[in-house]
PDB file of C-alpha atoms in Angstrom:
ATOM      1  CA  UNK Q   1       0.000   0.000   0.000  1.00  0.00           C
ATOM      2  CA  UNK Q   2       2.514   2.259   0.813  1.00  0.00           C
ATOM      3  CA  UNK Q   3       4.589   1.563  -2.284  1.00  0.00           C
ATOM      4  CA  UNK Q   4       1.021   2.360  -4.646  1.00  0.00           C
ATOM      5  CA  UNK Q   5      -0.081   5.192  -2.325  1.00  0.00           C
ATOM      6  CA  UNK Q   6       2.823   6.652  -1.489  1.00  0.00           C
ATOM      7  CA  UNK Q   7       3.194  10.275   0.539  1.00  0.00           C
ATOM      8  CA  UNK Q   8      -0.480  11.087  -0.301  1.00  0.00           C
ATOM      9  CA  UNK Q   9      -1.724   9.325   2.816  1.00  0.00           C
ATOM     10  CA  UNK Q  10      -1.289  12.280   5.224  1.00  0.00           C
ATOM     11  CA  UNK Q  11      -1.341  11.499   8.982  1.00  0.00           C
ATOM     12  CA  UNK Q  12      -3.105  13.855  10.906  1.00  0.00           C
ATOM     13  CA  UNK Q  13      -0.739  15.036  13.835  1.00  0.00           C
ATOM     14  CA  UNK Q  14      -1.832  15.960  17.759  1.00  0.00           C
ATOM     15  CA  UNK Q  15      -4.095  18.277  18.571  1.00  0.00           C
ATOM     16  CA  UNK Q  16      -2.705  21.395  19.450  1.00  0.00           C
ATOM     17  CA  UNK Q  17      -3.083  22.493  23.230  1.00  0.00           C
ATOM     18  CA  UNK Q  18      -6.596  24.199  24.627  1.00  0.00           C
ATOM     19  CA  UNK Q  19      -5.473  28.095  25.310  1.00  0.00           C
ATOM     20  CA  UNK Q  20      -4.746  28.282  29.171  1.00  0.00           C
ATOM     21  CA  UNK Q  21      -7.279  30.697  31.191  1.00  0.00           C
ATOM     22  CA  UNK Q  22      -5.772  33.816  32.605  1.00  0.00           C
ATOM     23  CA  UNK Q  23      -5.217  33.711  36.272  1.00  0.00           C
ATOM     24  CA  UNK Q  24      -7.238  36.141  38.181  1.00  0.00           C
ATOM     25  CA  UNK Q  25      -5.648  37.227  42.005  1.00  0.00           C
ATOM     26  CA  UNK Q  26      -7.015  35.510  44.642  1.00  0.00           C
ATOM     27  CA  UNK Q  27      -9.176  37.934  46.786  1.00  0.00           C
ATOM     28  CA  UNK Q  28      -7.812  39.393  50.074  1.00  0.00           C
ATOM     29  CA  UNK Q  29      -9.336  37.673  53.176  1.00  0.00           C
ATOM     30  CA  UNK Q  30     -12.093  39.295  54.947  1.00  0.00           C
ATOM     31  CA  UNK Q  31     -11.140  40.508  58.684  1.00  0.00           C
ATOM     32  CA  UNK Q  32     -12.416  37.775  61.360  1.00  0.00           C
ATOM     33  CA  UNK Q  33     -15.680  39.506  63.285  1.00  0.00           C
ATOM     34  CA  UNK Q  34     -16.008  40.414  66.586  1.00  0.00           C
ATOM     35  CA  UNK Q  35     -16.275  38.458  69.291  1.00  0.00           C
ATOM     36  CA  UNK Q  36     -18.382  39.446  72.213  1.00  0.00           C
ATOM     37  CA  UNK Q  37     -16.646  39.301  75.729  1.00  0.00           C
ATOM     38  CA  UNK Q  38     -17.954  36.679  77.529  1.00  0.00           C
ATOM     39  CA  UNK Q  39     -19.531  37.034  80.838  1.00  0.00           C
ATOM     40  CA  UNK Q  40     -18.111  36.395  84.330  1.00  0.00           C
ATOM     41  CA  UNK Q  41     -19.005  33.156  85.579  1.00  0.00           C
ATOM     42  CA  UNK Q  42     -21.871  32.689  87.480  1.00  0.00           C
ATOM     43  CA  UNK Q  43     -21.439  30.271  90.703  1.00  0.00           C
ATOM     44  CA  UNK Q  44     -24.379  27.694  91.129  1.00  0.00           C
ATOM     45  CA  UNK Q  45     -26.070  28.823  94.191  1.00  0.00           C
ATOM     46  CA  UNK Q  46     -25.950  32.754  93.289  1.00  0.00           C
ATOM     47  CA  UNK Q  47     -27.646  31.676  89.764  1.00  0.00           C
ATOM     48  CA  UNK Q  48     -30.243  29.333  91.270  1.00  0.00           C
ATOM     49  CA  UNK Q  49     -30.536  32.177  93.559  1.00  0.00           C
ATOM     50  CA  UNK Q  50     -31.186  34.918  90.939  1.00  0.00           C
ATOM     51  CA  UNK Q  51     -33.769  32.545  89.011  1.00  0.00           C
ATOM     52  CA  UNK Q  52     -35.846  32.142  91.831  1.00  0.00           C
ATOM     53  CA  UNK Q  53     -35.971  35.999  92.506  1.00  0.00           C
ATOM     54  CA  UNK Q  54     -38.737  37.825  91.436  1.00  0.00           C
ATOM     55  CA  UNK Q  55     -38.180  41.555  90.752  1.00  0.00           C
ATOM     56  CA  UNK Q  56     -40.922  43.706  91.749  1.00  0.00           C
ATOM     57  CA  UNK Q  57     -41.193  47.588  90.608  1.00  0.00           C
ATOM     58  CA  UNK Q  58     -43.204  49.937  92.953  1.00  0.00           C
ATOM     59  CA  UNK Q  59     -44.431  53.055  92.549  1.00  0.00           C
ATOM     60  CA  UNK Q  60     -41.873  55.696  94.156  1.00  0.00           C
ATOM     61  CA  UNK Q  61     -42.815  56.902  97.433  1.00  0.00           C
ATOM     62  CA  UNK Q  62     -41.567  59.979  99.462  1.00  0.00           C
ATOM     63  CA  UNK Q  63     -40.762  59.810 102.618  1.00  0.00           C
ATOM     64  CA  UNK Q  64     -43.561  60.932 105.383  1.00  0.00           C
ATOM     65  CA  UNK Q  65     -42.329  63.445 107.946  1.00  0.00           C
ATOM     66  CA  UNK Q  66     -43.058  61.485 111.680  1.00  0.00           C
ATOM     67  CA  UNK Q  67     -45.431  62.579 113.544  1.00  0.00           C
ATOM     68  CA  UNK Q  68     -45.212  65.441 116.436  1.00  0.00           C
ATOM     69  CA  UNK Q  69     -45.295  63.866 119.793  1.00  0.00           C
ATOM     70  CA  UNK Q  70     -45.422  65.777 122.596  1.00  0.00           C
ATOM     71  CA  UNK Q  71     -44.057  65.105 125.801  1.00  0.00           C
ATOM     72  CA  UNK Q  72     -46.983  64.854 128.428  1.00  0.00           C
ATOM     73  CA  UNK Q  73     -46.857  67.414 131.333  1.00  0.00           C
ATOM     74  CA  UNK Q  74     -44.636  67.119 134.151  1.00  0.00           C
ATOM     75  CA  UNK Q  75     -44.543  70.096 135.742  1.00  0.00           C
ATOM     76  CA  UNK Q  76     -46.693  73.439 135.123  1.00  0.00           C
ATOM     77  CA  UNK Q  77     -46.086  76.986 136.956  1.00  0.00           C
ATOM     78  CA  UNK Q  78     -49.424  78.692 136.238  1.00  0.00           C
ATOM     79  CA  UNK Q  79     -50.780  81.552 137.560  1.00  0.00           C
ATOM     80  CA  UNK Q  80     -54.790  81.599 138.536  1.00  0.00           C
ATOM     81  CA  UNK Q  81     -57.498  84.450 139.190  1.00  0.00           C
ATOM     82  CA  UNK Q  82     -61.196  84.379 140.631  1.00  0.00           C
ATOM     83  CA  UNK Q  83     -63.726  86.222 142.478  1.00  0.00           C
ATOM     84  CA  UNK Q  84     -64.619  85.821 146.357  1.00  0.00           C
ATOM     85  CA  UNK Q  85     -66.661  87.633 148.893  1.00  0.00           C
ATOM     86  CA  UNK Q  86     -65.846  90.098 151.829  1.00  0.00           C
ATOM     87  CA  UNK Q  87     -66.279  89.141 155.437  1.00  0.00           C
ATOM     88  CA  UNK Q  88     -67.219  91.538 158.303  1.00  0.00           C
ATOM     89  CA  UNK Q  89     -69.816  94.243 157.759  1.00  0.00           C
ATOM     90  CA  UNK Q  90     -70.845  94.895 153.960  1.00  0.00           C
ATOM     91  CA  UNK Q  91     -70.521  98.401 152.415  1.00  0.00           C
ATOM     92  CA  UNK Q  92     -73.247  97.303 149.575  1.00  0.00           C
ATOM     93  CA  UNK Q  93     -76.797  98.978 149.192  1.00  0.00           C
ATOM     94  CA  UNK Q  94     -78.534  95.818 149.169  1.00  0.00           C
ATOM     95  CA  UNK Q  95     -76.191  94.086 152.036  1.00  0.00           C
ATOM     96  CA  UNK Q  96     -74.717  91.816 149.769  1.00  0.00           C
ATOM     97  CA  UNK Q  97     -71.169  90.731 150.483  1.00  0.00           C
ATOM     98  CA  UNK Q  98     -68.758  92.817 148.558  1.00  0.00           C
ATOM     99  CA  UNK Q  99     -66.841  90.485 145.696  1.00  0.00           C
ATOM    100  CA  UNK Q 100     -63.119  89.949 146.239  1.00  0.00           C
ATOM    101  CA  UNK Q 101     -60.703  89.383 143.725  1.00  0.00           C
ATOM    102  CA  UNK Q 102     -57.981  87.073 144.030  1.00  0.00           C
ATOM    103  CA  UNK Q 103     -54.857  86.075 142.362  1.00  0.00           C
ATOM    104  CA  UNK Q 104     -52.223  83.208 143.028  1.00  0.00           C
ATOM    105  CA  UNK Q 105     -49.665  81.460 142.095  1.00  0.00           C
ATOM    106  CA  UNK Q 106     -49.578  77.833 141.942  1.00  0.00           C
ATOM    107  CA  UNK Q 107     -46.783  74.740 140.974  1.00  0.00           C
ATOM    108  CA  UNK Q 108     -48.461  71.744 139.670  1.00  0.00           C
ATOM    109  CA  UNK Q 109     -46.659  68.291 139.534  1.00  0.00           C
ATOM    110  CA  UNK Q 110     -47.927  65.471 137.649  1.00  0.00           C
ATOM    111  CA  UNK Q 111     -46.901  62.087 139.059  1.00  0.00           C
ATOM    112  CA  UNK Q 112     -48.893  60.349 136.553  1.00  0.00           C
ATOM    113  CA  UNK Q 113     -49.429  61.932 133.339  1.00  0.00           C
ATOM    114  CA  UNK Q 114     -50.741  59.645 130.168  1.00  0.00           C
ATOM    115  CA  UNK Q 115     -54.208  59.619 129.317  1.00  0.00           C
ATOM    116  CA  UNK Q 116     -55.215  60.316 132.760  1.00  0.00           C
ATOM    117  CA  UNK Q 117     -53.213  62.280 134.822  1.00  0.00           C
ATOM    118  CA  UNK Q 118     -53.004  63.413 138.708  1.00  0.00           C
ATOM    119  CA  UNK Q 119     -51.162  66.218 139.700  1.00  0.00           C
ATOM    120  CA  UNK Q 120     -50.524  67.777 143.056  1.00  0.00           C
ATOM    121  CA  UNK Q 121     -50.252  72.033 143.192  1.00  0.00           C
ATOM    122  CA  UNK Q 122     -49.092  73.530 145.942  1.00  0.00           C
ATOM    123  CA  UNK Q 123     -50.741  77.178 145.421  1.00  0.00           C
ATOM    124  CA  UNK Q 124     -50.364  80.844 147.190  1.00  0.00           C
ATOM    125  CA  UNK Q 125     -52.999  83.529 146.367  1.00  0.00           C
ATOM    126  CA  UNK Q 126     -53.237  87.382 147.586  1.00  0.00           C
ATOM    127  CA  UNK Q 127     -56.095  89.590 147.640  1.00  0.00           C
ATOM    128  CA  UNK Q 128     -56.063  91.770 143.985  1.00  0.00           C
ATOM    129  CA  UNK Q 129     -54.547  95.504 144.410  1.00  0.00           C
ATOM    130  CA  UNK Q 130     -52.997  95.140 147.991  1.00  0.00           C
ATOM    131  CA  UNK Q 131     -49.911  93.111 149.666  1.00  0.00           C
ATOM    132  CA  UNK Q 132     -49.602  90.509 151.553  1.00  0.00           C
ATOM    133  CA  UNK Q 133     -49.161  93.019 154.740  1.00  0.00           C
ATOM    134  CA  UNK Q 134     -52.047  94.761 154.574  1.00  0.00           C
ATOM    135  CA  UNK Q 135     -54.631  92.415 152.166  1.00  0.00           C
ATOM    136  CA  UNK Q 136     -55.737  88.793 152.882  1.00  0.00           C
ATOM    137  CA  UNK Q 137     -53.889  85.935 151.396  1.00  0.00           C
ATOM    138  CA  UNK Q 138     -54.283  81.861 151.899  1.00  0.00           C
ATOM    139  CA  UNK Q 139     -52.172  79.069 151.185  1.00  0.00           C
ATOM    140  CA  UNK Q 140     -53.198  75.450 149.947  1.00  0.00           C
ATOM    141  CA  UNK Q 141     -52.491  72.391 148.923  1.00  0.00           C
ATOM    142  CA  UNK Q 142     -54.719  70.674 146.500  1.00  0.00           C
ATOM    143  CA  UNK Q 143     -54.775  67.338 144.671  1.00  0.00           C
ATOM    144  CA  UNK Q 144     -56.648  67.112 141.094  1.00  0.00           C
ATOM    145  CA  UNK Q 145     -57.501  64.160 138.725  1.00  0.00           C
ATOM    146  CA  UNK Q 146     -58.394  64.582 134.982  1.00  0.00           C
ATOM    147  CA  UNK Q 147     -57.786  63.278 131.612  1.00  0.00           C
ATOM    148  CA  UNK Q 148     -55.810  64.528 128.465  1.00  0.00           C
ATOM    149  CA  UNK Q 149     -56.048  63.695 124.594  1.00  0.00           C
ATOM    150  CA  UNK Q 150     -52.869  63.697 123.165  1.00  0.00           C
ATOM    151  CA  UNK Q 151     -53.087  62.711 119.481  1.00  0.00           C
ATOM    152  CA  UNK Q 152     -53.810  66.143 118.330  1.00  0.00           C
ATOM    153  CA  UNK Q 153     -50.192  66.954 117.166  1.00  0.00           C
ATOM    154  CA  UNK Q 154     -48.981  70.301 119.259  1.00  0.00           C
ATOM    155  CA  UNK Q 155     -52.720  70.842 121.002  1.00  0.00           C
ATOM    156  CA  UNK Q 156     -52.996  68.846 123.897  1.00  0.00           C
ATOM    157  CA  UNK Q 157     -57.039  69.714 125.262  1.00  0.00           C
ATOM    158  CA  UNK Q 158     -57.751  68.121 129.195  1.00  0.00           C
ATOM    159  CA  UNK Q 159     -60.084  68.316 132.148  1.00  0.00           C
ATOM    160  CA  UNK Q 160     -59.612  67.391 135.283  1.00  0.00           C
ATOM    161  CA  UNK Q 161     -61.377  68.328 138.864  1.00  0.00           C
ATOM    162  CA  UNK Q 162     -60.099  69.601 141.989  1.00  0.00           C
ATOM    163  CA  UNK Q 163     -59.673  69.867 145.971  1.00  0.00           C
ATOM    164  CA  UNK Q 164     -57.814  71.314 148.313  1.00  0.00           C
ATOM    165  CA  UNK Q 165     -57.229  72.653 151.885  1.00  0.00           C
ATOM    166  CA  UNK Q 166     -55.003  75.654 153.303  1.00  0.00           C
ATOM    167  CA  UNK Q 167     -55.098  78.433 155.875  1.00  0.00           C
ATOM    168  CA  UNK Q 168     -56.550  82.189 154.708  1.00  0.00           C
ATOM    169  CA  UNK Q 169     -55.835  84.887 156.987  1.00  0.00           C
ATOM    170  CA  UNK Q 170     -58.178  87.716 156.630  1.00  0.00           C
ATOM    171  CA  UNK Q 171     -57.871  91.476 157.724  1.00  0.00           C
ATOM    172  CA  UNK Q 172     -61.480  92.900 159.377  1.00  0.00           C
ATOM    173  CA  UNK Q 173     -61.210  96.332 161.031  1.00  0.00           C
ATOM    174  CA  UNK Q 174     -56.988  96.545 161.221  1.00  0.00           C
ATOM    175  CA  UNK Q 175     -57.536  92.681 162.624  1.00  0.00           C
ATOM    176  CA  UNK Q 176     -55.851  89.747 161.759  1.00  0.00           C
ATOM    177  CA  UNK Q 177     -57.995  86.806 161.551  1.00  0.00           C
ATOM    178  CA  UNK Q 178     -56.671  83.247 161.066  1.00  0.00           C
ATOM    179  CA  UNK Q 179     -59.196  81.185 158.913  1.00  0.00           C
ATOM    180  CA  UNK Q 180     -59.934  77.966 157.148  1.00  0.00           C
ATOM    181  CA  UNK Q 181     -60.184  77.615 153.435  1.00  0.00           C
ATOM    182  CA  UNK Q 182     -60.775  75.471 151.107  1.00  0.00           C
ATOM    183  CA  UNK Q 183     -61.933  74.948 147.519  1.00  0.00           C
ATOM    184  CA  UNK Q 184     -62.858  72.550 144.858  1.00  0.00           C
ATOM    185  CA  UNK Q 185     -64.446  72.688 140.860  1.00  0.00           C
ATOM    186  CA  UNK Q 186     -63.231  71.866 137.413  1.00  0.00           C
ATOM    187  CA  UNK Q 187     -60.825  73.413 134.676  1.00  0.00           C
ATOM    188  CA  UNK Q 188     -60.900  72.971 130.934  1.00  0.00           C
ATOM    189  CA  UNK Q 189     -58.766  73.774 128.452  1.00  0.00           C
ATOM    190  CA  UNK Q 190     -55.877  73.265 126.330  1.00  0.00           C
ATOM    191  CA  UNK Q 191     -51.703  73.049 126.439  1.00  0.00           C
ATOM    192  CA  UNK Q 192     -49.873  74.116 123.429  1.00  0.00           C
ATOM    193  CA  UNK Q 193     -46.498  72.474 123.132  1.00  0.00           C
ATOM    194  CA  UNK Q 194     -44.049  74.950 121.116  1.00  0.00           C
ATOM    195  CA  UNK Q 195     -41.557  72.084 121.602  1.00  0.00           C
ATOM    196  CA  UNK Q 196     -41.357  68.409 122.262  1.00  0.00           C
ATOM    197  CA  UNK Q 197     -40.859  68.977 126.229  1.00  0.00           C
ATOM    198  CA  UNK Q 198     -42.665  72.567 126.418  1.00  0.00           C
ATOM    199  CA  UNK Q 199     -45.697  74.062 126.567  1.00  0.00           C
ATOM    200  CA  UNK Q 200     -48.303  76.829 127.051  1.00  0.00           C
ATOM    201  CA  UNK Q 201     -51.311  76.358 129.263  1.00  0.00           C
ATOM    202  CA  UNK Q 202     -55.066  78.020 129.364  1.00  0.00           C
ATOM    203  CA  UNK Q 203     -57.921  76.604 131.301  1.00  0.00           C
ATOM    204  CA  UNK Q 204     -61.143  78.163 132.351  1.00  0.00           C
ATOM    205  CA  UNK Q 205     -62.679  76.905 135.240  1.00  0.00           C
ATOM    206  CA  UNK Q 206     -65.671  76.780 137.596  1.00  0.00           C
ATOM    207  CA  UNK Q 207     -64.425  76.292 141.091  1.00  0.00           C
ATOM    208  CA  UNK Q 208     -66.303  77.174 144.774  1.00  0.00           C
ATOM    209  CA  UNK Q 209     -64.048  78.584 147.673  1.00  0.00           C
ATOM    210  CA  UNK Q 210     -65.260  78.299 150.747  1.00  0.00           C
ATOM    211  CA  UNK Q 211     -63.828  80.559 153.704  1.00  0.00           C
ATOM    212  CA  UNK Q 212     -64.667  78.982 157.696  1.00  0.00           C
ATOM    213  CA  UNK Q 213     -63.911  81.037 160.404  1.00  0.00           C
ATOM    214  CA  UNK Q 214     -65.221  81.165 164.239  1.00  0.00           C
ATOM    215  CA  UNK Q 215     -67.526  83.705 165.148  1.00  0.00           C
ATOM    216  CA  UNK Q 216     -68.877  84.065 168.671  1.00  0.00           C
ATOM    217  CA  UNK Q 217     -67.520  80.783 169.416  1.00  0.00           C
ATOM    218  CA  UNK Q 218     -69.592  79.322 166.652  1.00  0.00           C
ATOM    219  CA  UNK Q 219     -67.953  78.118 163.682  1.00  0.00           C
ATOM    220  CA  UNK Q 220     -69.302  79.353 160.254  1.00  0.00           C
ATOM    221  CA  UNK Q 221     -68.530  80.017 156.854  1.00  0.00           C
ATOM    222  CA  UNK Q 222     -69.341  81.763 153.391  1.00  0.00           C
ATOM    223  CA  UNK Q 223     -68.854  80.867 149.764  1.00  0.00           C
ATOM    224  CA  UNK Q 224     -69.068  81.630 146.324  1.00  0.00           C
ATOM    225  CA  UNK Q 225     -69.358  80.296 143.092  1.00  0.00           C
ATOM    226  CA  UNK Q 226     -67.427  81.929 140.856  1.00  0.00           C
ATOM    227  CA  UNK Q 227     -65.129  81.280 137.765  1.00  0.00           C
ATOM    228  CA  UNK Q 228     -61.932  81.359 136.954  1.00  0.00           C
ATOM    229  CA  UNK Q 229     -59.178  81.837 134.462  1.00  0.00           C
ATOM    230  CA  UNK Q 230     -55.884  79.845 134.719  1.00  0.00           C
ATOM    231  CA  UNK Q 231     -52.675  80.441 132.427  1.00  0.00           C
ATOM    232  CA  UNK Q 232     -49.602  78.756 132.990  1.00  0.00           C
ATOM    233  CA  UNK Q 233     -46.511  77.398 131.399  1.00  0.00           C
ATOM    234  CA  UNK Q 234     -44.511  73.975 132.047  1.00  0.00           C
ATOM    235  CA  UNK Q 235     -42.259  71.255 130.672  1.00  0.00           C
TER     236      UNK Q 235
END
């Protein structure tokens, strides 16, 4: 064959080589994200703790101022005034006893003071507009029992009755004459505290003071009823 065909039987020769694909860069690597910090650990008991806590949210609140509370009285200096009656002759139309003012001065202690209170005064009183050397005076000692409401802040309103028993000397025509006195009635009114432990004091009272005295060896006496005013101040 290949002496009758000769070179005109062409053999095909290898395929040439696919073109190679242009290399592209690789891209540049993205930056790794955050990473959250992680939290501190949480022990077993203060988590088992926390999950059975339940929060509550209240309303806010302010703050109440307390409440005054006064310190019940202790001790009072108080001053008192009231009308009595003349002995001896009277110098009245009508032959009426003549009305006497007096004044005195009195120290109340309270040995029990709560919502009822006792107090013992110890009292001096002098005839209005004269001294003690030329007017009557008497002396007495008088015990009292009352009650007192204290829930009223700085106003503390009582009422309480009294008795008591003392000497009176009275002057009749340039005489001295030694007499008995005593008293008793009831006083109302209030104590305003302008501090914890102090206080102001006004009472109005109805109160009978009765005056004994011997007279041609018979023993009598006279009275009054009258009212009276009481101011005072104490601790």
């Amino acid at each position: 064959m290949w002496r009758r065909l000769g070179p005109r039987i062409g053999v095909p020769g290898p395929a040439p080589p696919p073109p190679r694909a242009t290399a592209r860069p690789a891209p540049a690597p993205l930056p790794p994200p955050p990473v959250a910090p992680l939290p501190p650990p949480v022990s077993a008991p203060a988590a088992a703790a926390d999950a059975d806590q339940t929060t509550l949210v209240r309303p806010y609140t302010p703050a109440r101022e307390p409440t005054f509370e006064p310190t019940l009285p202790r001790l009072k200096l108080g001053l008192r005034r009231f009308d009595f009656v003349r002995i001896g002759a009277s110098n009245t139309p009508d032959g009426v006893a003549a009305s006497q003012t007096f004044n005195s001065f009195s120290v109340d202690v309270y040995p029990v003071s709560r919502v009822v209170r006792i107090g013992l005064t110890s009292a001096f009183g002098w005839e209005s507009g004269t001294f003690v050397t030329n007017g009557d005076y008497f002396a007495t000692q008088t015990v009292s029992l009352g009650a007192q409401y204290r829930d009223f802040g700085r106003i503390v309103p009582f009422a309480e009755a009294f008795m008591g028993v003392g000497y009176m000397r009275r002057v009749q025509f340039d005489r001295t004459i030694p007499t008995a006195f005593w008293n008793f009635g009831v006083d109302a009114g209030v104590e305003v505290y302008v501090a914890r432990v102090g206080y102001l004091s006004l009472a109005l009272g109805y109160m009978r003071p009765i005056n004994g005295f011997a007279r041609r060896q018979i023993f009598t006496s006279v009275f009054v009823d009258t009212w009276s005013v009481k101011i005072g101040i104490g601790i």
